[in-house]
Coordinates of N, CA and C in Angstrom, one line a residue:
M1 N -1.0 11.2 -19.5 CA -1.7 11.2 -18.2 C -0.7 11.0 -17.1
N2 N -1.0 11.7 -16.0 CA -0.1 11.6 -14.8 C -0.8 10.7 -13.8
R3 N -0.6 9.4 -13.9 CA -1.2 8.4 -13.1 C -0.1 7.6 -12.3
F4 N -0.4 7.2 -11.1 CA 0.5 6.5 -10.2 C -0.2 5.2 -9.7
L5 N 0.6 4.1 -9.7 CA 0.2 2.9 -9.1 C 0.9 2.9 -7.8
I6 N 0.2 2.6 -6.7 CA 0.8 2.6 -5.4 C 0.5 1.2 -4.8
V7 N 1.6 0.5 -4.5 CA 1.6 -0.8 -4.0 C 1.8 -0.7 -2.4
I8 N 0.8 -1.1 -1.7 CA 0.8 -1.0 -0.2 C 1.3 -2.3 0.4
D9 N 2.4 -2.2 1.1 CA 2.9 -3.1 2.1 C 3.0 -4.6 1.6
M10 N 3.4 -4.8 0.4 CA 3.5 -6.2 -0.1 C 4.9 -6.7 0.4
Q11 N 5.0 -7.0 1.7 CA 6.2 -7.4 2.4 C 6.1 -8.8 2.8
C12 N 7.2 -9.4 3.0 CA 7.3 -10.8 3.3 C 6.5 -11.2 4.6
D13 N 6.5 -10.3 5.6 CA 5.8 -10.7 6.8 C 4.3 -10.7 6.6
F14 N 3.8 -10.0 5.6 CA 2.3 -10.0 5.3 C 1.9 -11.1 4.3
I15 N 2.9 -11.6 3.6 CA 2.6 -12.7 2.6 C 2.8 -14.1 3.2
D16 N 4.0 -14.4 3.7 CA 4.2 -15.7 4.2 C 5.0 -15.7 5.5
G17 N 5.0 -14.5 6.2 CA 5.7 -14.4 7.4 C 4.8 -14.3 8.6
A18 N 5.2 -13.5 9.6 CA 4.5 -13.4 10.9 C 3.0 -13.1 10.8
L19 N 2.6 -12.3 9.8 CA 1.2 -12.0 9.6 C 0.6 -12.4 8.2
G20 N 1.3 -13.4 7.6 CA 0.9 -13.8 6.3 C -0.4 -14.5 6.3
T21 N -1.0 -14.4 5.1 CA -2.3 -15.1 4.9 C -2.3 -15.7 3.5
P22 N -3.1 -16.8 3.4 CA -3.2 -17.4 2.0 C -3.7 -16.4 1.0
E23 N -4.6 -15.4 1.4 CA -5.1 -14.4 0.5 C -4.0 -13.5 0.0
A24 N -3.1 -13.1 0.9 CA -2.0 -12.2 0.5 C -1.1 -12.9 -0.4
A25 N -0.8 -14.2 -0.1 CA 0.1 -15.0 -1.0 C -0.6 -15.1 -2.4
A26 N -1.9 -15.3 -2.4 CA -2.6 -15.5 -3.7 C -2.6 -14.3 -4.6
I27 N -2.6 -13.1 -4.0 CA -2.6 -11.9 -4.9 C -1.3 -11.5 -5.4
L28 N -0.2 -12.1 -4.9 CA 1.2 -11.6 -5.3 C 1.4 -11.7 -6.8
P29 N 1.0 -12.8 -7.5 CA 1.2 -12.8 -9.0 C 0.4 -11.7 -9.7
A30 N -0.8 -11.4 -9.2 CA -1.6 -10.3 -9.8 C -1.0 -8.9 -9.6
V31 N -0.5 -8.7 -8.4 CA 0.2 -7.4 -8.1 C 1.4 -7.3 -8.9
L32 N 2.2 -8.3 -9.0 CA 3.4 -8.3 -9.9 C 3.0 -8.0 -11.3
D33 N 2.0 -8.6 -11.8 CA 1.5 -8.3 -13.2 C 1.1 -6.8 -13.3
A34 N 0.4 -6.3 -12.3 CA 0.0 -4.9 -12.3 C 1.2 -4.0 -12.4
V35 N 2.3 -4.2 -11.6 CA 3.4 -3.3 -11.7 C 4.2 -3.5 -13.0
Q36 N 4.3 -4.7 -13.5 CA 5.0 -4.9 -14.7 C 4.3 -4.3 -16.0
S37 N 2.9 -4.2 -15.9 CA 2.2 -3.7 -17.0 C 1.8 -2.3 -16.9
W38 N 2.1 -1.7 -15.8 CA 1.7 -0.3 -15.5 C 2.5 0.7 -16.4
D39 N 1.8 1.6 -17.0 CA 2.4 2.6 -17.8 C 2.5 3.9 -17.1
G40 N 3.5 4.0 -16.3 CA 3.7 5.2 -15.4 C 4.4 4.9 -14.2
P41 N 4.5 5.8 -13.3 CA 5.3 5.6 -12.0 C 4.6 4.6 -11.1
V42 N 5.4 3.8 -10.5 CA 5.0 2.9 -9.4 C 5.6 3.3 -8.1
L43 N 4.8 3.4 -7.1 CA 5.3 3.7 -5.8 C 5.0 2.6 -4.8
F44 N 5.9 2.4 -3.8 CA 5.6 1.3 -2.8 C 5.6 1.9 -1.4
T45 N 4.8 1.3 -0.6 CA 5.0 1.6 0.9 C 5.5 0.3 1.6
R46 N 6.1 0.6 2.7 CA 6.6 -0.5 3.5 C 6.3 -0.2 5.0
D47 N 5.5 -1.1 5.6 CA 5.3 -1.0 7.0 C 6.6 -1.2 7.7
T48 N 6.9 -0.2 8.6 CA 8.3 -0.2 9.2 C 8.2 0.0 10.7
H49 N 8.7 -1.0 11.4 CA 8.7 -0.9 12.9 C 10.1 -1.1 13.4
T50 N 10.3 -0.8 14.7 CA 11.6 -0.9 15.4 C 11.5 -2.1 16.3
E51 N 12.6 -2.3 16.9 CA 12.7 -3.5 17.9 C 11.8 -3.3 19.1
D52 N 11.4 -2.1 19.4 CA 10.5 -1.9 20.6 C 9.0 -1.9 20.2
Y53 N 8.7 -2.5 19.0 CA 7.3 -2.5 18.5 C 6.3 -2.9 19.6
L54 N 6.6 -3.9 20.4 CA 5.6 -4.4 21.4 C 5.3 -3.3 22.4
N55 N 6.1 -2.3 22.6 CA 5.9 -1.2 23.5 C 5.2 0.0 22.9
T56 N 4.8 -0.1 21.6 CA 4.0 0.9 21.0 C 2.5 0.7 21.1
Q57 N 1.7 1.7 20.8 CA 0.3 1.5 20.9 C -0.1 0.4 19.9
E58 N 0.4 0.4 18.7 CA 0.0 -0.6 17.7 C 0.4 -2.0 18.3
G59 N 1.6 -2.1 18.8 CA 2.1 -3.4 19.3 C 1.3 -3.9 20.5
R60 N 0.8 -3.0 21.3 CA 0.0 -3.5 22.4 C -1.4 -4.0 21.9
N61 N -1.8 -3.4 20.8 CA -3.1 -3.8 20.2 C -3.0 -5.0 19.3
L62 N -1.8 -5.2 18.7 CA -1.5 -6.3 17.8 C -0.1 -6.8 18.2
P63 N -0.1 -7.7 19.2 CA 1.2 -8.1 19.8 C 1.8 -9.2 18.9
V64 N 2.1 -8.9 17.7 CA 2.8 -9.8 16.8 C 3.9 -9.0 16.2
V65 N 5.2 -9.3 16.5 CA 6.3 -8.5 16.0 C 6.4 -8.8 14.5
H66 N 6.4 -7.7 13.7 CA 6.4 -7.8 12.3 C 7.1 -6.6 11.6
C67 N 7.6 -6.8 10.4 CA 8.1 -5.7 9.6 C 9.1 -4.8 10.4
V68 N 10.0 -5.4 11.1 CA 11.0 -4.7 11.8 C 12.1 -4.3 10.8
R69 N 12.4 -3.0 10.8 CA 13.4 -2.5 9.8 C 14.6 -3.4 9.7
G70 N 15.0 -3.8 8.5 CA 16.2 -4.5 8.2 C 16.0 -6.0 8.3
T71 N 14.9 -6.5 8.7 CA 14.7 -8.0 8.8 C 14.1 -8.5 7.4
E72 N 14.2 -9.8 7.3 CA 13.7 -10.4 6.0 C 12.2 -10.1 5.9
G73 N 11.4 -10.2 7.0 CA 10.0 -9.9 6.9 C 9.6 -8.5 6.5
W74 N 10.5 -7.6 6.7 CA 10.3 -6.2 6.4 C 10.5 -5.9 4.9
Q75 N 11.2 -6.8 4.2 CA 11.5 -6.6 2.8 C 10.3 -6.8 1.9
L76 N 10.2 -6.1 0.8 CA 9.2 -6.3 -0.2 C 9.3 -7.7 -0.7
A77 N 8.3 -8.3 -1.2 CA 8.4 -9.6 -1.8 C 9.5 -9.6 -2.8
P78 N 10.3 -10.6 -2.9 CA 11.5 -10.6 -3.8 C 11.2 -10.1 -5.2
E79 N 10.1 -10.6 -5.8 CA 9.8 -10.2 -7.2 C 9.5 -8.7 -7.3
L80 N 8.8 -8.2 -6.3 CA 8.5 -6.7 -6.3 C 9.7 -5.9 -5.9
D81 N 10.5 -6.4 -5.0 CA 11.7 -5.7 -4.7 C 12.6 -5.6 -5.9
A82 N 12.8 -6.7 -6.7 CA 13.6 -6.6 -7.9 C 13.0 -5.6 -8.9
F83 N 11.7 -5.5 -9.0 CA 11.1 -4.5 -9.9 C 11.4 -3.1 -9.4
A84 N 11.2 -2.9 -8.1 CA 11.4 -1.6 -7.5 C 12.8 -1.1 -7.7
R85 N 13.8 -2.0 -7.5 CA 15.2 -1.6 -7.7 C 15.5 -1.4 -9.2
A86 N 15.0 -2.2 -10.0 CA 15.4 -2.1 -11.5 C 14.8 -0.8 -12.1
H87 N 13.6 -0.4 -11.5 CA 12.9 0.8 -12.1 C 13.1 2.0 -11.2
R88 N 13.9 1.9 -10.2 CA 14.2 3.0 -9.2 C 12.9 3.6 -8.7
C89 N 12.0 2.7 -8.3 CA 10.8 3.2 -7.7 C 11.0 3.8 -6.3
R90 N 10.2 4.7 -6.0 CA 10.2 5.3 -4.7 C 9.5 4.4 -3.7
V91 N 10.2 4.1 -2.6 CA 9.6 3.3 -1.5 C 9.5 4.2 -0.2
F92 N 8.3 4.2 0.3 CA 8.0 5.0 1.5 C 7.9 4.1 2.7
D93 N 8.9 4.2 3.6 CA 8.8 3.5 4.9 C 7.9 4.3 5.8
K94 N 6.9 3.5 6.4 CA 5.9 4.2 7.2 C 5.7 3.5 8.5
P95 N 5.8 4.3 9.6 CA 5.6 3.7 10.9 C 4.2 3.6 11.4
T96 N 3.3 4.1 10.5 CA 1.9 4.1 10.9 C 1.1 3.4 9.7
F97 N -0.2 3.2 9.9 CA -1.0 2.6 8.8 C -1.0 3.4 7.5
G98 N -1.2 4.7 7.6 CA -1.2 5.6 6.5 C 0.1 6.4 6.4
S99 N 0.5 6.6 5.2 CA 1.8 7.4 5.0 C 1.5 8.8 4.7
T100 N 1.8 9.7 5.7 CA 1.7 11.1 5.4 C 2.8 11.6 4.5
E101 N 3.9 10.9 4.5 CA 5.0 11.3 3.6 C 4.6 11.0 2.1
L102 N 3.9 9.9 1.9 CA 3.4 9.6 0.5 C 2.4 10.7 0.1
A103 N 1.5 11.0 1.0 CA 0.5 12.1 0.7 C 1.2 13.4 0.4
A104 N 2.2 13.8 1.2 CA 2.9 15.0 0.9 C 3.7 15.0 -0.4
Y105 N 4.3 13.9 -0.7 CA 5.0 13.7 -2.0 C 4.1 13.9 -3.1
L106 N 2.9 13.2 -3.1 CA 2.0 13.3 -4.2 C 1.3 14.7 -4.3
T107 N 1.1 15.3 -3.2 CA 0.6 16.7 -3.2 C 1.5 17.6 -3.9
E108 N 2.8 17.5 -3.6 CA 3.8 18.3 -4.2 C 3.9 18.1 -5.7
I109 N 3.8 16.8 -6.1 CA 3.8 16.5 -7.6 C 2.5 17.1 -8.2
H110 N 1.4 17.0 -7.5 CA 0.1 17.6 -8.0 C 0.2 19.1 -8.3
R111 N 1.0 19.8 -7.4 CA 1.1 21.2 -7.6 C 1.9 21.5 -8.9
E112 N 2.9 20.7 -9.2 CA 3.7 20.9 -10.4 C 3.0 20.5 -11.7
Q113 N 2.4 19.3 -11.6 CA 1.7 18.7 -12.7 C 0.5 17.9 -12.2
P114 N -0.7 18.4 -12.5 CA -1.9 17.7 -11.9 C -1.9 16.2 -12.1
V115 N -2.2 15.5 -11.0 CA -2.3 14.1 -11.0 C -3.7 13.7 -11.5
D116 N -3.7 12.8 -12.4 CA -5.0 12.4 -13.0 C -5.7 11.3 -12.3
E117 N -4.9 10.4 -11.7 CA -5.4 9.2 -11.0 C -4.4 8.6 -10.1
L118 N -4.9 8.1 -9.0 CA -4.1 7.2 -8.1 C -4.7 5.9 -8.0
V119 N -4.0 4.8 -8.2 CA -4.5 3.5 -8.2 C -3.7 2.7 -7.1
L120 N -4.5 2.0 -6.2 CA -3.9 1.3 -5.1 C -4.1 -0.2 -5.1
C121 N -3.2 -0.9 -4.6 CA -3.3 -2.4 -4.4 C -2.4 -2.8 -3.3
G122 N -2.6 -4.0 -2.8 CA -1.7 -4.5 -1.7 C -2.5 -5.0 -0.5
V123 N -1.8 -4.9 0.6 CA -2.3 -5.5 1.9 C -2.1 -4.4 3.0
C124 N -2.8 -4.6 4.0 CA -4.1 -5.3 4.2 C -5.2 -4.3 3.9
T125 N -6.1 -4.8 3.1 CA -7.2 -3.9 2.6 C -7.9 -3.1 3.8
D126 N -8.1 -3.8 4.9 CA -8.9 -3.3 6.0 C -8.0 -2.5 7.0
I127 N -6.7 -2.4 6.8 CA -5.9 -1.6 7.6 C -5.1 -0.6 6.8
C128 N -4.1 -1.0 6.1 CA -3.2 0.0 5.5 C -3.7 0.4 4.1
V129 N -4.4 -0.4 3.4 CA -4.9 0.1 2.1 C -5.9 1.2 2.3
I130 N -6.9 0.9 3.2 CA -7.9 1.9 3.4 C -7.3 3.1 4.1
S131 N -6.4 3.0 5.0 CA -5.8 4.1 5.6 C -5.1 5.0 4.6
N132 N -4.3 4.4 3.7 CA -3.6 5.2 2.7 C -4.6 5.8 1.7
A133 N -5.6 5.1 1.3 CA -6.7 5.6 0.4 C -7.3 6.8 1.0
L134 N -7.7 6.8 2.2 CA -8.4 7.9 2.9 C -7.4 9.1 3.2
C135 N -6.2 8.8 3.5 CA -5.2 9.8 3.7 C -5.0 10.6 2.3
L136 N -4.9 9.8 1.3 CA -4.7 10.4 -0.1 C -5.9 11.2 -0.5
K137 N -7.1 10.7 -0.1 CA -8.4 11.4 -0.5 C -8.4 12.7 0.3
A138 N -8.0 12.7 1.5 CA -8.0 14.0 2.3 C -7.0 15.0 1.8
A139 N -5.8 14.5 1.3 CA -4.8 15.4 0.8 C -5.1 15.9 -0.6
L140 N -5.7 15.0 -1.4 CA -6.0 15.4 -2.8 C -7.4 15.0 -3.1
P141 N -8.4 15.8 -2.6 CA -9.8 15.5 -2.7 C -10.4 15.4 -4.1
E142 N -9.7 16.1 -5.1 CA -10.2 16.1 -6.4 C -9.6 15.1 -7.3
V143 N -8.6 14.4 -6.8 CA -7.9 13.4 -7.6 C -8.6 12.1 -7.5
P144 N -9.1 11.5 -8.6 CA -9.7 10.2 -8.5 C -8.8 9.1 -7.9
I145 N -9.3 8.4 -7.0 CA -8.5 7.3 -6.4 C -9.3 6.0 -6.6
R146 N -8.6 5.0 -7.1 CA -9.2 3.7 -7.4 C -8.4 2.6 -6.7
V147 N -9.1 1.6 -6.2 CA -8.5 0.5 -5.6 C -8.8 -0.8 -6.4
L148 N -7.8 -1.6 -6.7 CA -7.9 -2.8 -7.5 C -8.3 -3.9 -6.5
A149 N -9.5 -4.2 -6.4 CA -10.0 -5.2 -5.3 C -9.4 -6.5 -5.4
G150 N -9.2 -7.0 -6.6 CA -8.6 -8.4 -6.8 C -7.1 -8.4 -6.6
R151 N -6.5 -7.3 -6.4 CA -5.1 -7.2 -6.1 C -4.9 -6.7 -4.7
C152 N -5.9 -6.9 -3.9 CA -5.8 -6.5 -2.5 C -6.2 -7.7 -1.7
A153 N -5.7 -7.8 -0.4 CA -6.1 -8.9 0.5 C -6.2 -8.3 1.9
G154 N -7.3 -8.7 2.6 CA -7.5 -8.2 3.9 C -7.0 -9.2 4.9
V155 N -7.2 -8.9 6.2 CA -6.8 -9.8 7.3 C -7.7 -11.0 7.2
T156 N -9.0 -10.8 6.8 CA -9.9 -11.9 6.4 C -10.6 -11.5 5.2
P157 N -11.2 -12.4 4.5 CA -12.1 -12.1 3.3 C -13.2 -11.1 3.7
E158 N -13.8 -11.3 4.9 CA -14.9 -10.5 5.3 C -14.4 -9.1 5.6
R159 N -13.3 -8.9 6.3 CA -12.8 -7.6 6.5 C -12.3 -6.9 5.3
H160 N -11.8 -7.7 4.3 CA -11.5 -7.1 3.0 C -12.7 -6.5 2.3
E161 N -13.8 -7.2 2.3 CA -15.0 -6.7 1.7 C -15.6 -5.5 2.5
N162 N -15.6 -5.6 3.8 CA -16.0 -4.4 4.6 C -15.2 -3.2 4.2
A163 N -13.9 -3.3 4.1 CA -13.0 -2.2 3.8 C -13.3 -1.6 2.4
L164 N -13.6 -2.5 1.4 CA -14.0 -2.1 0.1 C -15.2 -1.3 0.1
R165 N -16.2 -1.7 0.9 CA -17.5 -1.0 1.0 C -17.3 0.4 1.7
A166 N -16.4 0.4 2.7 CA -16.2 1.7 3.4 C -15.5 2.7 2.5
M167 N -14.5 2.2 1.7 CA -13.9 3.1 0.7 C -14.8 3.6 -0.3
E168 N -15.7 2.7 -0.8 CA -16.7 3.2 -1.8 C -17.6 4.3 -1.2
A169 N -17.9 4.2 0.1 CA -18.7 5.2 0.8 C -18.0 6.5 0.9
C170 N -16.7 6.4 0.9 CA -15.9 7.7 1.0 C -15.4 8.1 -0.4
Q171 N -16.1 7.7 -1.5 CA -15.8 8.1 -2.8 C -14.5 7.7 -3.4
V172 N -14.0 6.5 -2.9 CA -12.9 5.9 -3.5 C -13.4 4.8 -4.4
A173 N -13.1 4.9 -5.7 CA -13.6 3.9 -6.7 C -13.0 2.5 -6.4
V174 N -13.8 1.5 -6.4 CA -13.4 0.1 -6.2 C -13.6 -0.6 -7.5
D175 N -12.5 -1.0 -8.1 CA -12.5 -1.8 -9.3 C -12.6 -3.3 -9.0
R176 N -13.7 -3.9 -9.0 CA -13.9 -5.2 -8.6 C -13.5 -6.2 -9.7
D177 N -13.2 -5.7 -10.9 CA -12.8 -6.6 -12.0 C -11.3 -6.6 -12.2
A178 N -10.6 -5.9 -11.3 CA -9.1 -5.8 -11.5 C -8.4 -6.4 -10.3

């Protein structure tokens, strides 16, 4: 089977940094378990901003400097970074919520060898996880996409649940037991 695990933005700033939450910190062991036990390729995304973040549209709407390229907060959680380096995982730096580069990469792979499933986990469910799930759904409408609910965290638990319901409405499978 040609399946991919995609870990969305499990970066220090979202776990215990500028935008960290207890929920994001709590899922880190489960996300690490998922990548270590995954039988197939693991891909990572990294929210990536520049020093002028506050002058961007996102920065004006969310005026908290975070995930600036090269800073400690931009790095993947150390355990995940070690896994990504050891297994030479592809990491997609993305300046927006959804990664068009990730979608293009998987579309190209799908042309060569059909992708059987895409599985997503990470943060924030209500911003970047949903954006990437829907971007991938648009690029690969016939490829099943599944989100591991227990390995995702939203800005708040309520927004996490709202995003899961929205993805279900868009035919993204939500695995509430994983």
